[in-house]
Amino acid sequence: MFELRLLVPEDHVETLSEALEALDALSVSVEDADAQTDAEQALFGEPGMPPPKEGWLRSRVIALFADEAQAREAAKVLAAQDFFDGCQLLGLVDVPEQDWVRLTQSQFTPVEITPEFWIVPTWHDPPAGARQVIRLDPGLAFGTGTHPTTRMCLRWIASRAEVDGKRVLDYGCGSGILAIGAAKFGAAEIDAVDIDEAAVDATRLNAEANGVQLKAGLSELARGRYDIVLANILATPLKVLAPLLCDHVACGGALVLAGILERQADELKLAYAPYAALEVSDAEDGWILMTASL
């Protein structure tokens, strides 16, 4: 395979990327051409949401093609287009053959939640100090333990002895990692729900692989009140779901919300004020964990 590398101004990134896809590029990626320099720009966005910008002032666009002929033809076609003005061909790069499965696996190593609690892919041995382990491989559903929001939720679970014997709801379960974490720490009854059937299937498979019992299903599975309600989604749906989630929390129970940026704390407090008094319980890399007792 061959990479076609281009230097592209910000306002041309989207058009050029679409053109490369139309020219049968196997993939198209965009990087900051000034990364690791004083001119580097930070672009942050929420997972699952559109990026704040299509690219950087000076973007490096890298397109992967099946062979050199395709890459050269694509470069020739692009150079003849009006929208290529201001763009620059950086070159063609031969991509060496690799064991892509092994390479992908190498990017996922054990993740520490606490010194005794780890998320471990199946191709790794647990660390020596791990007393509690969730076995989880990357898949179609969100939640492998690598994102700060997931780690904060799991830290909260691990630090609460009251999880033991309780009824727990994981709303927006993704891979089921939070539900599995609750089961590992002794929750007696767990419902894990999501709007995506692929996430429900992933949760069932991951629960089975970890030897824990839980119920996984679409949102209507959530019924009645729970001692603990976990929701690691995003700020906007969390605001919309405020009355529903709070209605699922039993008297004296705990609400745990994640997927929230630090700057969104006041928005969430306001949205939940009629139902619960949210407070920030943890923070990591610009993300926060918000909790309330009802």
PDB file of C-alpha atoms in Angstrom:
ATOM      1  CA  MET A   1       0.000   0.000   0.000  1.00  0.00           C
ATOM      2  CA  PHE A   2       1.032   3.622  -0.551  1.00  0.00           C
ATOM      3  CA  GLU A   3       0.342   6.833   1.334  1.00  0.00           C
ATOM      4  CA  LEU A   4      -0.289  10.056  -0.568  1.00  0.00           C
ATOM      5  CA  ARG A   5       0.689  12.953   1.694  1.00  0.00           C
ATOM      6  CA  LEU A   6      -0.547  16.508   1.137  1.00  0.00           C
ATOM      7  CA  LEU A   7      -0.212  19.873   2.868  1.00  0.00           C
ATOM      8  CA  VAL A   8      -3.637  21.516   2.909  1.00  0.00           C
ATOM      9  CA  PRO A   9      -5.002  24.818   4.301  1.00  0.00           C
ATOM     10  CA  GLU A  10      -7.872  24.512   6.780  1.00  0.00           C
ATOM     11  CA  ASP A  11     -10.616  25.694   4.410  1.00  0.00           C
ATOM     12  CA  HIS A  12      -9.684  23.027   1.817  1.00  0.00           C
ATOM     13  CA  VAL A  13      -9.521  20.011   4.135  1.00  0.00           C
ATOM     14  CA  GLU A  14     -13.124  18.824   3.818  1.00  0.00           C
ATOM     15  CA  THR A  15     -13.263  19.205   0.013  1.00  0.00           C
ATOM     16  CA  LEU A  16      -9.939  17.475  -0.498  1.00  0.00           C
ATOM     17  CA  SER A  17     -10.830  14.632   1.871  1.00  0.00           C
ATOM     18  CA  GLU A  18     -14.074  13.995   0.022  1.00  0.00           C
ATOM     19  CA  ALA A  19     -12.213  14.032  -3.310  1.00  0.00           C
ATOM     20  CA  LEU A  20      -9.698  11.480  -2.032  1.00  0.00           C
ATOM     21  CA  GLU A  21     -12.498   9.189  -0.895  1.00  0.00           C
ATOM     22  CA  ALA A  22     -14.091   9.505  -4.337  1.00  0.00           C
ATOM     23  CA  LEU A  23     -10.725   8.500  -5.823  1.00  0.00           C
ATOM     24  CA  ASP A  24     -10.912   5.199  -3.881  1.00  0.00           C
ATOM     25  CA  ALA A  25      -8.609   6.046  -1.001  1.00  0.00           C
ATOM     26  CA  LEU A  26      -8.798   3.254   1.570  1.00  0.00           C
ATOM     27  CA  SER A  27      -8.598   5.818   4.361  1.00  0.00           C
ATOM     28  CA  VAL A  28      -8.052   9.542   4.823  1.00  0.00           C
ATOM     29  CA  SER A  29      -6.604  11.079   7.979  1.00  0.00           C
ATOM     30  CA  VAL A  30      -5.916  14.687   8.951  1.00  0.00           C
ATOM     31  CA  GLU A  31      -3.094  15.842  11.247  1.00  0.00           C
ATOM     32  CA  ASP A  32      -1.722  19.159  12.438  1.00  0.00           C
ATOM     33  CA  ALA A  33       1.217  19.869  10.119  1.00  0.00           C
ATOM     34  CA  ASP A  34       2.725  22.000  12.905  1.00  0.00           C
ATOM     35  CA  ALA A  35       2.450  19.315  15.615  1.00  0.00           C
ATOM     36  CA  GLN A  36       5.378  19.261  18.040  1.00  0.00           C
ATOM     37  CA  THR A  37       6.268  22.897  17.193  1.00  0.00           C
ATOM     38  CA  ASP A  38       5.434  26.267  18.766  1.00  0.00           C
ATOM     39  CA  ALA A  39       2.714  26.690  16.112  1.00  0.00           C
ATOM     40  CA  GLU A  40       0.829  23.534  17.177  1.00  0.00           C
ATOM     41  CA  GLN A  41      -2.922  24.035  17.650  1.00  0.00           C
ATOM     42  CA  ALA A  42      -5.081  22.067  20.081  1.00  0.00           C
ATOM     43  CA  LEU A  43      -8.508  21.018  18.805  1.00  0.00           C
ATOM     44  CA  PHE A  44     -10.824  19.386  21.319  1.00  0.00           C
ATOM     45  CA  GLY A  45     -14.280  17.925  20.771  1.00  0.00           C
ATOM     46  CA  GLU A  46     -16.661  15.542  22.504  1.00  0.00           C
ATOM     47  CA  PRO A  47     -16.595  11.858  21.554  1.00  0.00           C
ATOM     48  CA  GLY A  48     -19.237  11.032  18.984  1.00  0.00           C
ATOM     49  CA  MET A  49     -19.810  14.689  18.115  1.00  0.00           C
ATOM     50  CA  PRO A  50     -18.604  16.597  15.006  1.00  0.00           C
ATOM     51  CA  PRO A  51     -15.127  18.115  15.419  1.00  0.00           C
ATOM     52  CA  PRO A  52     -15.008  21.879  16.159  1.00  0.00           C
ATOM     53  CA  LYS A  53     -13.088  22.345  12.895  1.00  0.00           C
ATOM     54  CA  GLU A  54     -12.386  20.184   9.867  1.00  0.00           C
ATOM     55  CA  GLY A  55      -8.655  20.703  10.248  1.00  0.00           C
ATOM     56  CA  TRP A  56      -5.811  22.962  11.284  1.00  0.00           C
ATOM     57  CA  LEU A  57      -4.493  26.144   9.646  1.00  0.00           C
ATOM     58  CA  ARG A  58      -1.866  23.909   8.063  1.00  0.00           C
ATOM     59  CA  SER A  59      -3.171  20.365   7.844  1.00  0.00           C
ATOM     60  CA  ARG A  60      -1.343  17.251   6.739  1.00  0.00           C
ATOM     61  CA  VAL A  61      -3.796  15.037   4.865  1.00  0.00           C
ATOM     62  CA  ILE A  62      -2.718  11.411   4.458  1.00  0.00           C
ATOM     63  CA  ALA A  63      -4.584   9.112   2.059  1.00  0.00           C
ATOM     64  CA  LEU A  64      -3.930   5.381   1.893  1.00  0.00           C
ATOM     65  CA  PHE A  65      -4.162   3.632  -1.486  1.00  0.00           C
ATOM     66  CA  ALA A  66      -3.953  -0.014  -2.458  1.00  0.00           C
ATOM     67  CA  ASP A  67      -0.987   0.507  -4.801  1.00  0.00           C
ATOM     68  CA  GLU A  68       1.400   3.121  -6.147  1.00  0.00           C
ATOM     69  CA  ALA A  69      -0.419   3.552  -9.468  1.00  0.00           C
ATOM     70  CA  GLN A  70      -3.654   4.535  -7.716  1.00  0.00           C
ATOM     71  CA  ALA A  71      -1.843   6.991  -5.462  1.00  0.00           C
ATOM     72  CA  ARG A  72      -0.038   8.642  -8.397  1.00  0.00           C
ATOM     73  CA  GLU A  73      -3.242   8.880 -10.435  1.00  0.00           C
ATOM     74  CA  ALA A  74      -5.038  10.475  -7.482  1.00  0.00           C
ATOM     75  CA  ALA A  75      -2.250  13.056  -7.106  1.00  0.00           C
ATOM     76  CA  LYS A  76      -2.451  13.843 -10.833  1.00  0.00           C
ATOM     77  CA  VAL A  77      -6.239  14.262 -10.770  1.00  0.00           C
ATOM     78  CA  LEU A  78      -6.180  16.451  -7.653  1.00  0.00           C
ATOM     79  CA  ALA A  79      -3.458  18.737  -9.017  1.00  0.00           C
ATOM     80  CA  ALA A  80      -5.714  19.588 -11.988  1.00  0.00           C
ATOM     81  CA  GLN A  81      -8.611  20.769  -9.787  1.00  0.00           C
ATOM     82  CA  ASP A  82      -9.346  24.404  -8.925  1.00  0.00           C
ATOM     83  CA  PHE A  83      -9.760  23.515  -5.241  1.00  0.00           C
ATOM     84  CA  PHE A  84      -6.161  22.268  -5.138  1.00  0.00           C
ATOM     85  CA  ASP A  85      -4.890  25.878  -5.165  1.00  0.00           C
ATOM     86  CA  GLY A  86      -2.956  26.468  -1.970  1.00  0.00           C
ATOM     87  CA  CYS A  87      -2.397  22.720  -1.475  1.00  0.00           C
ATOM     88  CA  GLN A  88       0.959  21.008  -1.806  1.00  0.00           C
ATOM     89  CA  LEU A  89       2.029  17.445  -2.566  1.00  0.00           C
ATOM     90  CA  LEU A  90       4.421  16.284   0.154  1.00  0.00           C
ATOM     91  CA  GLY A  91       5.146  12.935  -1.447  1.00  0.00           C
ATOM     92  CA  LEU A  92       4.318   9.259  -1.804  1.00  0.00           C
ATOM     93  CA  VAL A  93       5.345   6.800   0.875  1.00  0.00           C
ATOM     94  CA  ASP A  94       5.529   3.033   0.526  1.00  0.00           C
ATOM     95  CA  VAL A  95       3.802   1.480   3.558  1.00  0.00           C
ATOM     96  CA  PRO A  96       5.667  -1.661   4.652  1.00  0.00           C
ATOM     97  CA  GLU A  97       3.768  -4.887   5.232  1.00  0.00           C
ATOM     98  CA  GLN A  98       2.825  -5.345   8.876  1.00  0.00           C
ATOM     99  CA  ASP A  99       0.953  -7.728  11.087  1.00  0.00           C
ATOM    100  CA  TRP A 100      -1.997  -5.395  11.576  1.00  0.00           C
ATOM    101  CA  VAL A 101      -3.665  -7.578  14.207  1.00  0.00           C
ATOM    102  CA  ARG A 102      -0.516  -7.607  16.335  1.00  0.00           C
ATOM    103  CA  LEU A 103      -0.010  -3.872  15.752  1.00  0.00           C
ATOM    104  CA  THR A 104      -3.569  -3.111  16.844  1.00  0.00           C
ATOM    105  CA  GLN A 105      -3.223  -5.289  19.911  1.00  0.00           C
ATOM    106  CA  SER A 106       0.007  -3.531  20.883  1.00  0.00           C
ATOM    107  CA  GLN A 107      -1.942  -0.274  21.198  1.00  0.00           C
ATOM    108  CA  PHE A 108      -4.175  -1.729  23.919  1.00  0.00           C
ATOM    109  CA  THR A 109      -2.306  -2.546  27.101  1.00  0.00           C
ATOM    110  CA  PRO A 110      -3.629  -3.096  30.646  1.00  0.00           C
ATOM    111  CA  VAL A 111      -5.304   0.031  32.071  1.00  0.00           C
ATOM    112  CA  GLU A 112      -4.949   0.844  35.767  1.00  0.00           C
ATOM    113  CA  ILE A 113      -8.113   1.993  37.511  1.00  0.00           C
ATOM    114  CA  THR A 114      -6.614   1.639  40.982  1.00  0.00           C
ATOM    115  CA  PRO A 115      -3.381  -0.162  41.940  1.00  0.00           C
ATOM    116  CA  GLU A 116      -5.474  -3.301  42.561  1.00  0.00           C
ATOM    117  CA  PHE A 117      -8.135  -2.893  39.830  1.00  0.00           C
ATOM    118  CA  TRP A 118      -7.211  -3.219  36.138  1.00  0.00           C
ATOM    119  CA  ILE A 119      -8.798  -3.511  32.696  1.00  0.00           C
ATOM    120  CA  VAL A 120      -6.814  -6.165  30.822  1.00  0.00           C
ATOM    121  CA  PRO A 121      -7.118  -7.260  27.161  1.00  0.00           C
ATOM    122  CA  THR A 122      -7.281 -11.014  26.693  1.00  0.00           C
ATOM    123  CA  TRP A 123      -3.842 -11.131  25.042  1.00  0.00           C
ATOM    124  CA  HIS A 124      -2.161  -9.700  28.172  1.00  0.00           C
ATOM    125  CA  ASP A 125      -1.498 -11.237  31.564  1.00  0.00           C
ATOM    126  CA  PRO A 126      -2.863  -9.221  34.501  1.00  0.00           C
ATOM    127  CA  PRO A 127      -0.259  -7.112  36.374  1.00  0.00           C
ATOM    128  CA  ALA A 128       1.157  -8.730  39.482  1.00  0.00           C
ATOM    129  CA  GLY A 129      -0.695  -6.409  41.869  1.00  0.00           C
ATOM    130  CA  ALA A 130      -4.105  -6.798  40.232  1.00  0.00           C
ATOM    131  CA  ARG A 131      -6.662  -8.237  42.648  1.00  0.00           C
ATOM    132  CA  GLN A 132      -9.685  -7.331  40.543  1.00  0.00           C
ATOM    133  CA  VAL A 133      -9.612  -7.602  36.735  1.00  0.00           C
ATOM    134  CA  ILE A 134     -12.057  -6.906  33.913  1.00  0.00           C
ATOM    135  CA  ARG A 135     -11.123  -8.747  30.723  1.00  0.00           C
ATOM    136  CA  LEU A 136     -12.067  -6.539  27.790  1.00  0.00           C
ATOM    137  CA  ASP A 137     -10.927  -6.275  24.169  1.00  0.00           C
ATOM    138  CA  PRO A 138     -11.648  -3.275  21.920  1.00  0.00           C
ATOM    139  CA  GLY A 139     -14.817  -3.766  19.886  1.00  0.00           C
ATOM    140  CA  LEU A 140     -17.755  -1.976  18.296  1.00  0.00           C
ATOM    141  CA  ALA A 141     -19.111  -0.461  21.517  1.00  0.00           C
ATOM    142  CA  PHE A 142     -17.645   2.474  23.459  1.00  0.00           C
ATOM    143  CA  GLY A 143     -15.818   1.724  26.691  1.00  0.00           C
ATOM    144  CA  THR A 144     -12.461  -0.031  26.985  1.00  0.00           C
ATOM    145  CA  GLY A 145     -11.207   1.780  30.082  1.00  0.00           C
ATOM    146  CA  THR A 146      -8.841   4.033  28.168  1.00  0.00           C
ATOM    147  CA  HIS A 147     -11.065   7.135  28.271  1.00  0.00           C
ATOM    148  CA  PRO A 148     -11.018   9.352  31.397  1.00  0.00           C
ATOM    149  CA  THR A 149     -14.814   9.223  31.748  1.00  0.00           C
ATOM    150  CA  THR A 150     -14.785   5.424  31.960  1.00  0.00           C
ATOM    151  CA  ARG A 151     -11.860   5.378  34.400  1.00  0.00           C
ATOM    152  CA  MET A 152     -13.538   7.901  36.697  1.00  0.00           C
ATOM    153  CA  CYS A 153     -16.768   5.882  36.814  1.00  0.00           C
ATOM    154  CA  LEU A 154     -14.844   2.698  37.590  1.00  0.00           C
ATOM    155  CA  ARG A 155     -12.811   4.460  40.281  1.00  0.00           C
ATOM    156  CA  TRP A 156     -16.074   5.582  41.865  1.00  0.00           C
ATOM    157  CA  ILE A 157     -17.390   2.005  41.811  1.00  0.00           C
ATOM    158  CA  ALA A 158     -14.160   0.599  43.251  1.00  0.00           C
ATOM    159  CA  SER A 159     -14.095   3.113  46.106  1.00  0.00           C
ATOM    160  CA  ARG A 160     -17.685   2.480  47.254  1.00  0.00           C
ATOM    161  CA  ALA A 161     -18.259  -0.487  49.522  1.00  0.00           C
ATOM    162  CA  GLU A 162     -21.989   0.212  49.250  1.00  0.00           C
ATOM    163  CA  VAL A 163     -22.011  -1.215  45.706  1.00  0.00           C
ATOM    164  CA  ASP A 164     -22.023  -4.659  47.330  1.00  0.00           C
ATOM    165  CA  GLY A 165     -25.501  -6.174  47.307  1.00  0.00           C
ATOM    166  CA  LYS A 166     -27.122  -3.238  45.524  1.00  0.00           C
ATOM    167  CA  ARG A 167     -29.377  -2.901  42.473  1.00  0.00           C
ATOM    168  CA  VAL A 168     -27.529  -1.027  39.717  1.00  0.00           C
ATOM    169  CA  LEU A 169     -28.537   0.552  36.392  1.00  0.00           C
ATOM    170  CA  ASP A 170     -25.926   1.230  33.693  1.00  0.00           C
ATOM    171  CA  TYR A 171     -27.725   3.596  31.298  1.00  0.00           C
ATOM    172  CA  GLY A 172     -25.958   3.831  27.930  1.00  0.00           C
ATOM    173  CA  CYS A 173     -23.862   0.774  28.673  1.00  0.00           C
ATOM    174  CA  GLY A 174     -21.720   0.640  25.504  1.00  0.00           C
ATOM    175  CA  SER A 175     -19.373  -2.300  26.049  1.00  0.00           C
ATOM    176  CA  GLY A 176     -20.937  -2.981  29.457  1.00  0.00           C
ATOM    177  CA  ILE A 177     -17.730  -2.120  31.263  1.00  0.00           C
ATOM    178  CA  LEU A 178     -19.407  -0.177  34.089  1.00  0.00           C
ATOM    179  CA  ALA A 179     -22.040  -2.863  34.615  1.00  0.00           C
ATOM    180  CA  ILE A 180     -19.309  -5.495  34.711  1.00  0.00           C
ATOM    181  CA  GLY A 181     -17.327  -3.362  37.140  1.00  0.00           C
ATOM    182  CA  ALA A 182     -20.364  -3.123  39.423  1.00  0.00           C
ATOM    183  CA  ALA A 183     -20.765  -6.903  39.251  1.00  0.00           C
ATOM    184  CA  LYS A 184     -17.089  -7.432  40.117  1.00  0.00           C
ATOM    185  CA  PHE A 185     -17.598  -5.317  43.231  1.00  0.00           C
ATOM    186  CA  GLY A 186     -20.614  -7.257  44.409  1.00  0.00           C
ATOM    187  CA  ALA A 187     -23.727  -5.644  42.956  1.00  0.00           C
ATOM    188  CA  ALA A 188     -26.633  -8.049  43.398  1.00  0.00           C
ATOM    189  CA  GLU A 189     -28.815  -7.053  40.422  1.00  0.00           C
ATOM    190  CA  ILE A 190     -27.627  -5.156  37.339  1.00  0.00           C
ATOM    191  CA  ASP A 191     -29.527  -3.842  34.333  1.00  0.00           C
ATOM    192  CA  ALA A 192     -27.392  -2.547  31.440  1.00  0.00           C
ATOM    193  CA  VAL A 193     -29.278  -0.671  28.725  1.00  0.00           C
ATOM    194  CA  ASP A 194     -28.431   1.099  25.477  1.00  0.00           C
ATOM    195  CA  ILE A 195     -30.218   2.394  22.375  1.00  0.00           C
ATOM    196  CA  ASP A 196     -27.762   0.474  20.163  1.00  0.00           C
ATOM    197  CA  GLU A 197     -28.386  -3.261  19.745  1.00  0.00           C
ATOM    198  CA  ALA A 198     -24.688  -3.787  18.943  1.00  0.00           C
ATOM    199  CA  ALA A 199     -23.847  -2.362  22.373  1.00  0.00           C
ATOM    200  CA  VAL A 200     -26.370  -4.682  24.017  1.00  0.00           C
ATOM    201  CA  ASP A 201     -24.825  -7.679  22.249  1.00  0.00           C
ATOM    202  CA  ALA A 202     -21.305  -6.538  23.211  1.00  0.00           C
ATOM    203  CA  THR A 203     -22.370  -6.168  26.842  1.00  0.00           C
ATOM    204  CA  ARG A 204     -23.779  -9.686  26.960  1.00  0.00           C
ATOM    205  CA  LEU A 205     -20.638 -11.163  25.406  1.00  0.00           C
ATOM    206  CA  ASN A 206     -18.314  -9.193  27.685  1.00  0.00           C
ATOM    207  CA  ALA A 207     -20.317 -10.152  30.771  1.00  0.00           C
ATOM    208  CA  GLU A 208     -20.094 -13.809  29.799  1.00  0.00           C
ATOM    209  CA  ALA A 209     -16.353 -13.514  29.190  1.00  0.00           C
ATOM    210  CA  ASN A 210     -15.945 -12.054  32.686  1.00  0.00           C
ATOM    211  CA  GLY A 211     -18.146 -14.630  34.370  1.00  0.00           C
ATOM    212  CA  VAL A 212     -20.643 -12.103  35.766  1.00  0.00           C
ATOM    213  CA  GLN A 213     -24.438 -12.056  35.767  1.00  0.00           C
ATOM    214  CA  LEU A 214     -26.391  -9.076  34.455  1.00  0.00           C
ATOM    215  CA  LYS A 215     -29.356  -8.243  32.235  1.00  0.00           C
ATOM    216  CA  ALA A 216     -28.634  -6.337  29.021  1.00  0.00           C
ATOM    217  CA  GLY A 217     -31.231  -4.845  26.724  1.00  0.00           C
ATOM    218  CA  LEU A 218     -32.647  -1.763  25.055  1.00  0.00           C
ATOM    219  CA  SER A 219     -33.712   1.243  27.127  1.00  0.00           C
ATOM    220  CA  GLU A 220     -37.131  -0.152  28.062  1.00  0.00           C
ATOM    221  CA  LEU A 221     -35.380  -2.831  30.147  1.00  0.00           C
ATOM    222  CA  ALA A 222     -34.765  -0.186  32.811  1.00  0.00           C
ATOM    223  CA  ARG A 223     -37.676  -0.444  35.231  1.00  0.00           C
ATOM    224  CA  GLY A 224     -38.302   0.775  38.734  1.00  0.00           C
ATOM    225  CA  ARG A 225     -35.731   2.281  41.053  1.00  0.00           C
ATOM    226  CA  TYR A 226     -32.082   1.437  41.594  1.00  0.00           C
ATOM    227  CA  ASP A 227     -29.638   2.015  44.433  1.00  0.00           C
ATOM    228  CA  ILE A 228     -27.069   3.250  41.900  1.00  0.00           C
ATOM    229  CA  VAL A 229     -27.658   4.765  38.450  1.00  0.00           C
ATOM    230  CA  LEU A 230     -24.587   5.129  36.211  1.00  0.00           C
ATOM    231  CA  ALA A 231     -24.698   7.103  32.949  1.00  0.00           C
ATOM    232  CA  ASN A 232     -21.505   7.729  30.985  1.00  0.00           C
ATOM    233  CA  ILE A 233     -22.884   9.370  27.851  1.00  0.00           C
ATOM    234  CA  LEU A 234     -22.426  13.039  26.837  1.00  0.00           C
ATOM    235  CA  ALA A 235     -23.553  16.319  28.360  1.00  0.00           C
ATOM    236  CA  THR A 236     -26.385  17.060  25.918  1.00  0.00           C
ATOM    237  CA  PRO A 237     -28.260  13.742  26.248  1.00  0.00           C
ATOM    238  CA  LEU A 238     -27.575  13.761  30.000  1.00  0.00           C
ATOM    239  CA  LYS A 239     -29.433  17.080  30.273  1.00  0.00           C
ATOM    240  CA  VAL A 240     -32.379  15.722  28.296  1.00  0.00           C
ATOM    241  CA  LEU A 241     -32.436  12.556  30.394  1.00  0.00           C
ATOM    242  CA  ALA A 242     -32.357  14.352  33.761  1.00  0.00           C
ATOM    243  CA  PRO A 243     -35.958  13.573  34.850  1.00  0.00           C
ATOM    244  CA  LEU A 244     -35.810   9.981  33.588  1.00  0.00           C
ATOM    245  CA  LEU A 245     -32.476   9.133  35.232  1.00  0.00           C
ATOM    246  CA  CYS A 246     -33.404  10.754  38.537  1.00  0.00           C
ATOM    247  CA  ASP A 247     -36.736   8.936  38.556  1.00  0.00           C
ATOM    248  CA  HIS A 248     -34.805   5.656  38.418  1.00  0.00           C
ATOM    249  CA  VAL A 249     -32.787   6.474  41.580  1.00  0.00           C
ATOM    250  CA  ALA A 250     -34.163   4.997  44.792  1.00  0.00           C
ATOM    251  CA  CYS A 251     -34.512   7.119  47.926  1.00  0.00           C
ATOM    252  CA  GLY A 252     -31.043   7.382  49.410  1.00  0.00           C
ATOM    253  CA  GLY A 253     -29.504   6.112  46.179  1.00  0.00           C
ATOM    254  CA  ALA A 254     -26.639   7.513  44.118  1.00  0.00           C
ATOM    255  CA  LEU A 255     -26.593   9.103  40.656  1.00  0.00           C
ATOM    256  CA  VAL A 256     -23.261   8.996  38.808  1.00  0.00           C
ATOM    257  CA  LEU A 257     -22.850  10.962  35.561  1.00  0.00           C
ATOM    258  CA  ALA A 258     -19.895  11.154  33.167  1.00  0.00           C
ATOM    259  CA  GLY A 259     -19.126  12.284  29.620  1.00  0.00           C
ATOM    260  CA  ILE A 260     -19.047  15.880  30.851  1.00  0.00           C
ATOM    261  CA  LEU A 261     -16.377  18.488  30.111  1.00  0.00           C
ATOM    262  CA  GLU A 262     -15.258  20.751  32.976  1.00  0.00           C
ATOM    263  CA  ARG A 263     -16.805  23.801  31.296  1.00  0.00           C
ATOM    264  CA  GLN A 264     -20.199  22.047  31.215  1.00  0.00           C
ATOM    265  CA  ALA A 265     -20.502  21.578  35.003  1.00  0.00           C
ATOM    266  CA  ASP A 266     -22.842  24.537  35.560  1.00  0.00           C
ATOM    267  CA  GLU A 267     -25.089  23.461  32.657  1.00  0.00           C
ATOM    268  CA  LEU A 268     -25.535  20.038  34.224  1.00  0.00           C
ATOM    269  CA  LYS A 269     -26.132  21.435  37.703  1.00  0.00           C
ATOM    270  CA  LEU A 270     -28.856  23.684  36.318  1.00  0.00           C
ATOM    271  CA  ALA A 271     -30.500  20.889  34.312  1.00  0.00           C
ATOM    272  CA  TYR A 272     -30.606  18.571  37.342  1.00  0.00           C
ATOM    273  CA  ALA A 273     -31.461  21.222  39.964  1.00  0.00           C
ATOM    274  CA  PRO A 274     -35.201  20.341  40.043  1.00  0.00           C
ATOM    275  CA  TYR A 275     -34.346  16.714  40.819  1.00  0.00           C
ATOM    276  CA  ALA A 276     -30.901  16.485  42.444  1.00  0.00           C
ATOM    277  CA  ALA A 277     -27.968  18.571  43.661  1.00  0.00           C
ATOM    278  CA  LEU A 278     -25.058  17.539  41.463  1.00  0.00           C
ATOM    279  CA  GLU A 279     -21.474  18.038  42.550  1.00  0.00           C
ATOM    280  CA  VAL A 280     -18.129  17.373  40.890  1.00  0.00           C
ATOM    281  CA  SER A 281     -16.611  14.245  42.442  1.00  0.00           C
ATOM    282  CA  ASP A 282     -13.611  13.622  40.173  1.00  0.00           C
ATOM    283  CA  ALA A 283     -11.732  15.225  37.287  1.00  0.00           C
ATOM    284  CA  GLU A 284      -9.242  13.999  34.698  1.00  0.00           C
ATOM    285  CA  ASP A 285      -7.860  15.513  31.483  1.00  0.00           C
ATOM    286  CA  GLY A 286     -10.583  18.130  31.179  1.00  0.00           C
ATOM    287  CA  TRP A 287     -13.434  15.703  31.950  1.00  0.00           C
ATOM    288  CA  ILE A 288     -15.410  15.528  35.190  1.00  0.00           C
ATOM    289  CA  LEU A 289     -17.495  13.022  37.123  1.00  0.00           C
ATOM    290  CA  MET A 290     -20.664  14.438  38.695  1.00  0.00           C
ATOM    291  CA  THR A 291     -22.633  12.700  41.447  1.00  0.00           C
ATOM    292  CA  ALA A 292     -25.660  13.247  43.614  1.00  0.00           C
ATOM    293  CA  SER A 293     -27.427  11.487  46.474  1.00  0.00           C
ATOM    294  CA  LEU A 294     -31.208  11.454  46.201  1.00  0.00           C
TER     295      LEU A 294
END
